[in-house]
PDB file of C-alpha atoms in Angstrom:
ATOM      1  CA  MET P   1      -9.065 -41.512  -2.716  1.00  0.00           C
ATOM      2  CA  LYS P   2     -11.079 -38.880  -4.598  1.00  0.00           C
ATOM      3  CA  TYR P   3     -13.493 -38.754  -1.674  1.00  0.00           C
ATOM      4  CA  ILE P   4     -10.705 -38.006   0.834  1.00  0.00           C
ATOM      5  CA  ILE P   5      -9.143 -35.333  -1.379  1.00  0.00           C
ATOM      6  CA  THR P   6     -12.538 -33.693  -1.887  1.00  0.00           C
ATOM      7  CA  LEU P   7     -13.183 -33.630   1.870  1.00  0.00           C
ATOM      8  CA  LEU P   8      -9.740 -32.153   2.546  1.00  0.00           C
ATOM      9  CA  LEU P   9     -10.263 -29.446  -0.083  1.00  0.00           C
ATOM     10  CA  ILE P  10     -13.633 -28.512   1.391  1.00  0.00           C
ATOM     11  CA  PHE P  11     -12.149 -28.427   4.893  1.00  0.00           C
ATOM     12  CA  PHE P  12      -9.172 -26.231   3.927  1.00  0.00           C
ATOM     13  CA  CYS P  13     -11.321 -23.899   1.830  1.00  0.00           C
ATOM     14  CA  ASN P  14     -13.597 -23.331   4.810  1.00  0.00           C
ATOM     15  CA  ILE P  15     -10.621 -22.558   7.053  1.00  0.00           C
ATOM     16  CA  ALA P  16      -9.171 -20.132   4.500  1.00  0.00           C
ATOM     17  CA  GLU P  17     -12.495 -18.269   4.386  1.00  0.00           C
ATOM     18  CA  ALA P  18     -12.674 -17.928   8.172  1.00  0.00           C
ATOM     19  CA  THR P  19     -10.923 -14.563   8.358  1.00  0.00           C
ATOM     20  CA  ASP P  20     -13.506 -13.240  10.782  1.00  0.00           C
ATOM     21  CA  LYS P  21     -11.932 -13.400  14.225  1.00  0.00           C
ATOM     22  CA  ASN P  22     -15.219 -14.569  15.725  1.00  0.00           C
ATOM     23  CA  ALA P  23     -14.983 -17.733  13.631  1.00  0.00           C
ATOM     24  CA  TRP P  24     -12.055 -18.802  15.810  1.00  0.00           C
ATOM     25  CA  PRO P  25     -11.944 -19.706  19.508  1.00  0.00           C
ATOM     26  CA  ASP P  26     -10.982 -16.647  21.559  1.00  0.00           C
ATOM     27  CA  THR P  27      -7.946 -18.487  22.942  1.00  0.00           C
ATOM     28  CA  SER P  28      -6.538 -19.318  19.500  1.00  0.00           C
ATOM     29  CA  ALA P  29      -3.600 -17.671  17.755  1.00  0.00           C
ATOM     30  CA  MET P  30      -5.855 -16.834  14.797  1.00  0.00           C
ATOM     31  CA  TYR P  31      -8.334 -14.943  16.990  1.00  0.00           C
ATOM     32  CA  ALA P  32      -5.516 -13.070  18.725  1.00  0.00           C
ATOM     33  CA  GLY P  33      -3.780 -12.384  15.415  1.00  0.00           C
ATOM     34  CA  LEU P  34      -6.891 -11.114  13.656  1.00  0.00           C
ATOM     35  CA  SER P  35      -7.658  -8.862  16.634  1.00  0.00           C
ATOM     36  CA  GLN P  36      -4.104  -7.525  16.560  1.00  0.00           C
ATOM     37  CA  LYS P  37      -4.327  -7.009  12.789  1.00  0.00           C
ATOM     38  CA  GLU P  38      -7.401  -4.787  13.229  1.00  0.00           C
ATOM     39  CA  ILE P  39      -5.469  -2.607  15.670  1.00  0.00           C
ATOM     40  CA  LEU P  40      -2.399  -2.510  13.438  1.00  0.00           C
ATOM     41  CA  ASP P  41      -4.416  -1.534  10.348  1.00  0.00           C
ATOM     42  CA  LYS P  42      -5.735   1.542  12.191  1.00  0.00           C
ATOM     43  CA  LYS P  43      -2.245   2.504  13.327  1.00  0.00           C
ATOM     44  CA  ASN P  44      -0.821   2.050   9.825  1.00  0.00           C
ATOM     45  CA  SER P  45      -3.532   4.322   8.447  1.00  0.00           C
ATOM     46  CA  LYS P  46      -2.557   6.959  10.989  1.00  0.00           C
ATOM     47  CA  ILE P  47       1.137   6.566  10.092  1.00  0.00           C
ATOM     48  CA  GLU P  48       0.336   6.985   6.390  1.00  0.00           C
ATOM     49  CA  ALA P  49      -1.732  10.099   7.093  1.00  0.00           C
ATOM     50  CA  LEU P  50       1.014  11.615   9.259  1.00  0.00           C
ATOM     51  CA  THR P  51       3.672  10.814   6.648  1.00  0.00           C
ATOM     52  CA  LEU P  52       1.592  12.470   3.946  1.00  0.00           C
ATOM     53  CA  LYS P  53       0.934  15.524   6.119  1.00  0.00           C
ATOM     54  CA  ILE P  54       4.622  15.936   6.963  1.00  0.00           C
ATOM     55  CA  SER P  55       5.574  15.597   3.300  1.00  0.00           C
ATOM     56  CA  GLU P  56       2.997  18.238   2.365  1.00  0.00           C
ATOM     57  CA  GLU P  57       4.242  20.589   5.077  1.00  0.00           C
ATOM     58  CA  LEU P  58       7.822  20.163   3.897  1.00  0.00           C
ATOM     59  CA  GLU P  59       6.911  20.925   0.297  1.00  0.00           C
ATOM     60  CA  LYS P  60       4.779  23.899   1.259  1.00  0.00           C
ATOM     61  CA  ASN P  61       7.147  25.515   3.748  1.00  0.00           C
ATOM     62  CA  MET P  62      10.606  24.778   2.361  1.00  0.00           C
ATOM     63  CA  PRO P  63      10.763  26.707  -0.917  1.00  0.00           C
ATOM     64  CA  ASP P  64      14.313  25.714  -1.869  1.00  0.00           C
ATOM     65  CA  ASN P  65      14.413  21.990  -1.179  1.00  0.00           C
ATOM     66  CA  GLY P  66      10.991  21.005   0.149  1.00  0.00           C
ATOM     67  CA  ARG P  67      10.320  18.448  -2.584  1.00  0.00           C
ATOM     68  CA  VAL P  68      13.721  16.806  -2.034  1.00  0.00           C
ATOM     69  CA  LEU P  69      13.161  16.653   1.733  1.00  0.00           C
ATOM     70  CA  ALA P  70       9.662  15.235   1.246  1.00  0.00           C
ATOM     71  CA  ASP P  71      10.969  12.532  -1.097  1.00  0.00           C
ATOM     72  CA  LEU P  72      13.781  11.602   1.283  1.00  0.00           C
ATOM     73  CA  PHE P  73      11.340  11.535   4.175  1.00  0.00           C
ATOM     74  CA  THR P  74       8.983   9.228   2.267  1.00  0.00           C
ATOM     75  CA  ASP P  75      11.913   6.982   1.345  1.00  0.00           C
ATOM     76  CA  ASN P  76      12.888   6.836   5.002  1.00  0.00           C
ATOM     77  CA  GLN P  77       9.358   5.745   5.864  1.00  0.00           C
ATOM     78  CA  THR P  78       9.690   2.811   3.445  1.00  0.00           C
ATOM     79  CA  LYS P  79      12.974   1.827   5.077  1.00  0.00           C
ATOM     80  CA  TRP P  80      11.303   2.023   8.475  1.00  0.00           C
ATOM     81  CA  HIS P  81       8.635  -0.455   7.325  1.00  0.00           C
ATOM     82  CA  ASP P  82      11.333  -2.834   6.065  1.00  0.00           C
ATOM     83  CA  TYR P  83      13.185  -2.575   9.370  1.00  0.00           C
ATOM     84  CA  VAL P  84      10.032  -3.267  11.380  1.00  0.00           C
ATOM     85  CA  ASP P  85       9.077  -6.237   9.218  1.00  0.00           C
ATOM     86  CA  SER P  86      12.451  -7.950   9.537  1.00  0.00           C
ATOM     87  CA  THR P  87      12.882  -7.150  13.227  1.00  0.00           C
ATOM     88  CA  CYS P  88       9.412  -8.286  14.227  1.00  0.00           C
ATOM     89  CA  MET P  89       9.597 -11.492  12.196  1.00  0.00           C
ATOM     90  CA  LEU P  90      12.798 -12.283  14.076  1.00  0.00           C
ATOM     91  CA  ILE P  91      11.151 -11.513  17.401  1.00  0.00           C
ATOM     92  CA  GLY P  92       8.142 -13.674  16.517  1.00  0.00           C
ATOM     93  CA  GLN P  93      10.336 -16.634  15.644  1.00  0.00           C
ATOM     94  CA  ALA P  94      12.587 -16.093  18.653  1.00  0.00           C
ATOM     95  CA  THR P  95       9.658 -16.686  21.012  1.00  0.00           C
ATOM     96  CA  GLY P  96       9.890 -20.383  20.250  1.00  0.00           C
ATOM     97  CA  ALA P  97       6.111 -20.569  20.217  1.00  0.00           C
ATOM     98  CA  GLY P  98       4.417 -23.188  18.094  1.00  0.00           C
ATOM     99  CA  GLY P  99       1.702 -23.064  15.484  1.00  0.00           C
ATOM    100  CA  SER P 100       0.554 -19.603  14.455  1.00  0.00           C
ATOM    101  CA  TRP P 101       1.728 -17.901  17.647  1.00  0.00           C
ATOM    102  CA  PRO P 102       5.019 -16.591  16.190  1.00  0.00           C
ATOM    103  CA  SER P 103       2.944 -14.634  13.666  1.00  0.00           C
ATOM    104  CA  TYR P 104       0.879 -13.164  16.492  1.00  0.00           C
ATOM    105  CA  TYR P 105       4.009 -12.096  18.366  1.00  0.00           C
ATOM    106  CA  ALA P 106       5.389 -10.533  15.180  1.00  0.00           C
ATOM    107  CA  LEU P 107       2.122  -8.578  14.790  1.00  0.00           C
ATOM    108  CA  LYS P 108       2.271  -7.495  18.430  1.00  0.00           C
ATOM    109  CA  CYS P 109       5.844  -6.261  17.901  1.00  0.00           C
ATOM    110  CA  THR P 110       4.788  -4.389  14.768  1.00  0.00           C
ATOM    111  CA  THR P 111       1.927  -2.751  16.667  1.00  0.00           C
ATOM    112  CA  ASN P 112       4.269  -1.638  19.443  1.00  0.00           C
ATOM    113  CA  MET P 113       6.704  -0.190  16.921  1.00  0.00           C
ATOM    114  CA  ALA P 114       3.809   1.553  15.146  1.00  0.00           C
ATOM    115  CA  ASP P 115       2.916   3.238  18.448  1.00  0.00           C
ATOM    116  CA  GLN P 116       6.479   4.520  18.734  1.00  0.00           C
ATOM    117  CA  ARG P 117       6.443   5.688  15.126  1.00  0.00           C
ATOM    118  CA  ILE P 118       3.175   7.565  15.595  1.00  0.00           C
ATOM    119  CA  PHE P 119       4.643   9.298  18.651  1.00  0.00           C
ATOM    120  CA  ASN P 120       7.733  10.367  16.684  1.00  0.00           C
ATOM    121  CA  LEU P 121       5.765  11.499  13.641  1.00  0.00           C
ATOM    122  CA  VAL P 122       3.320  13.524  15.740  1.00  0.00           C
ATOM    123  CA  ASN P 123       6.238  15.260  17.449  1.00  0.00           C
ATOM    124  CA  SER P 124       7.908  15.957  14.095  1.00  0.00           C
ATOM    125  CA  LEU P 125       4.693  17.419  12.681  1.00  0.00           C
ATOM    126  CA  GLN P 126       4.148  19.617  15.749  1.00  0.00           C
ATOM    127  CA  CYS P 127       7.731  20.833  15.469  1.00  0.00           C
ATOM    128  CA  ILE P 128       7.261  21.685  11.790  1.00  0.00           C
ATOM    129  CA  LYS P 129       4.065  23.592  12.558  1.00  0.00           C
ATOM    130  CA  ARG P 130       5.741  25.476  15.404  1.00  0.00           C
ATOM    131  CA  HIS P 131       8.637  26.581  13.170  1.00  0.00           C
ATOM    132  CA  THR P 132       6.205  27.505  10.402  1.00  0.00           C
ATOM    133  CA  ARG P 133       4.105  29.560  12.805  1.00  0.00           C
ATOM    134  CA  ASN P 134       7.241  31.365  14.033  1.00  0.00           C
ATOM    135  CA  LYS P 135       8.503  31.782  10.453  1.00  0.00           C
ATOM    136  CA  ASN P 136      11.695  29.845  11.249  1.00  0.00           C
ATOM    137  CA  TYR P 137      11.522  27.994   7.951  1.00  0.00           C
ATOM    138  CA  TYR P 138      15.159  26.988   7.844  1.00  0.00           C
ATOM    139  CA  ASP P 139      14.829  25.208  11.198  1.00  0.00           C
ATOM    140  CA  ILE P 140      12.122  22.905   9.843  1.00  0.00           C
ATOM    141  CA  PRO P 141      14.548  20.162   8.697  1.00  0.00           C
ATOM    142  CA  LEU P 142      15.711  19.835  12.306  1.00  0.00           C
ATOM    143  CA  CYS P 143      12.234  18.536  13.142  1.00  0.00           C
ATOM    144  CA  LEU P 144      12.858  15.464  11.035  1.00  0.00           C
ATOM    145  CA  TYR P 145      15.565  14.183  13.364  1.00  0.00           C
ATOM    146  CA  GLN P 146      12.819  12.979  15.678  1.00  0.00           C
ATOM    147  CA  SER P 147      11.544  10.618  13.006  1.00  0.00           C
ATOM    148  CA  TYR P 148      14.872   8.957  12.220  1.00  0.00           C
ATOM    149  CA  SER P 149      16.576   6.092  13.919  1.00  0.00           C
ATOM    150  CA  ILE P 150      20.115   4.878  13.496  1.00  0.00           C
ATOM    151  CA  GLU P 151      18.876   1.296  13.812  1.00  0.00           C
ATOM    152  CA  TYR P 152      17.565   0.875  10.262  1.00  0.00           C
TER     153      TYR P 152
END
């Protein structure tokens, strides 16, 4: 019995260490998921950078309530992440796929939503810069509407 348990532990430890996508067959859910995770990590980094930049622009260009707007904007970003997580987990499970495939579909959903978020954040940042350039400082909060959704 000890022999079987030892073999199982060795086997599962080796699988747990195989986080390199090339360690998996290219038709497996793990390979697809790890590939998707690489893409998503890059998009999340871009979202974080855009969120930080927008917050900085708000603080810098809104003398009366820039810090409050920046905090609310950052809070909204957290709520967006929660919304995406719950929605995409539902979508992954709703596929009815077996094994690890629901996780892949959830990652794919999250990546698609990250693309949409990047688009909205880029537009918001461009809007803020345009109003700053034109010295229309009190129109800056209107730029944030592009980054909000009534869904979350």
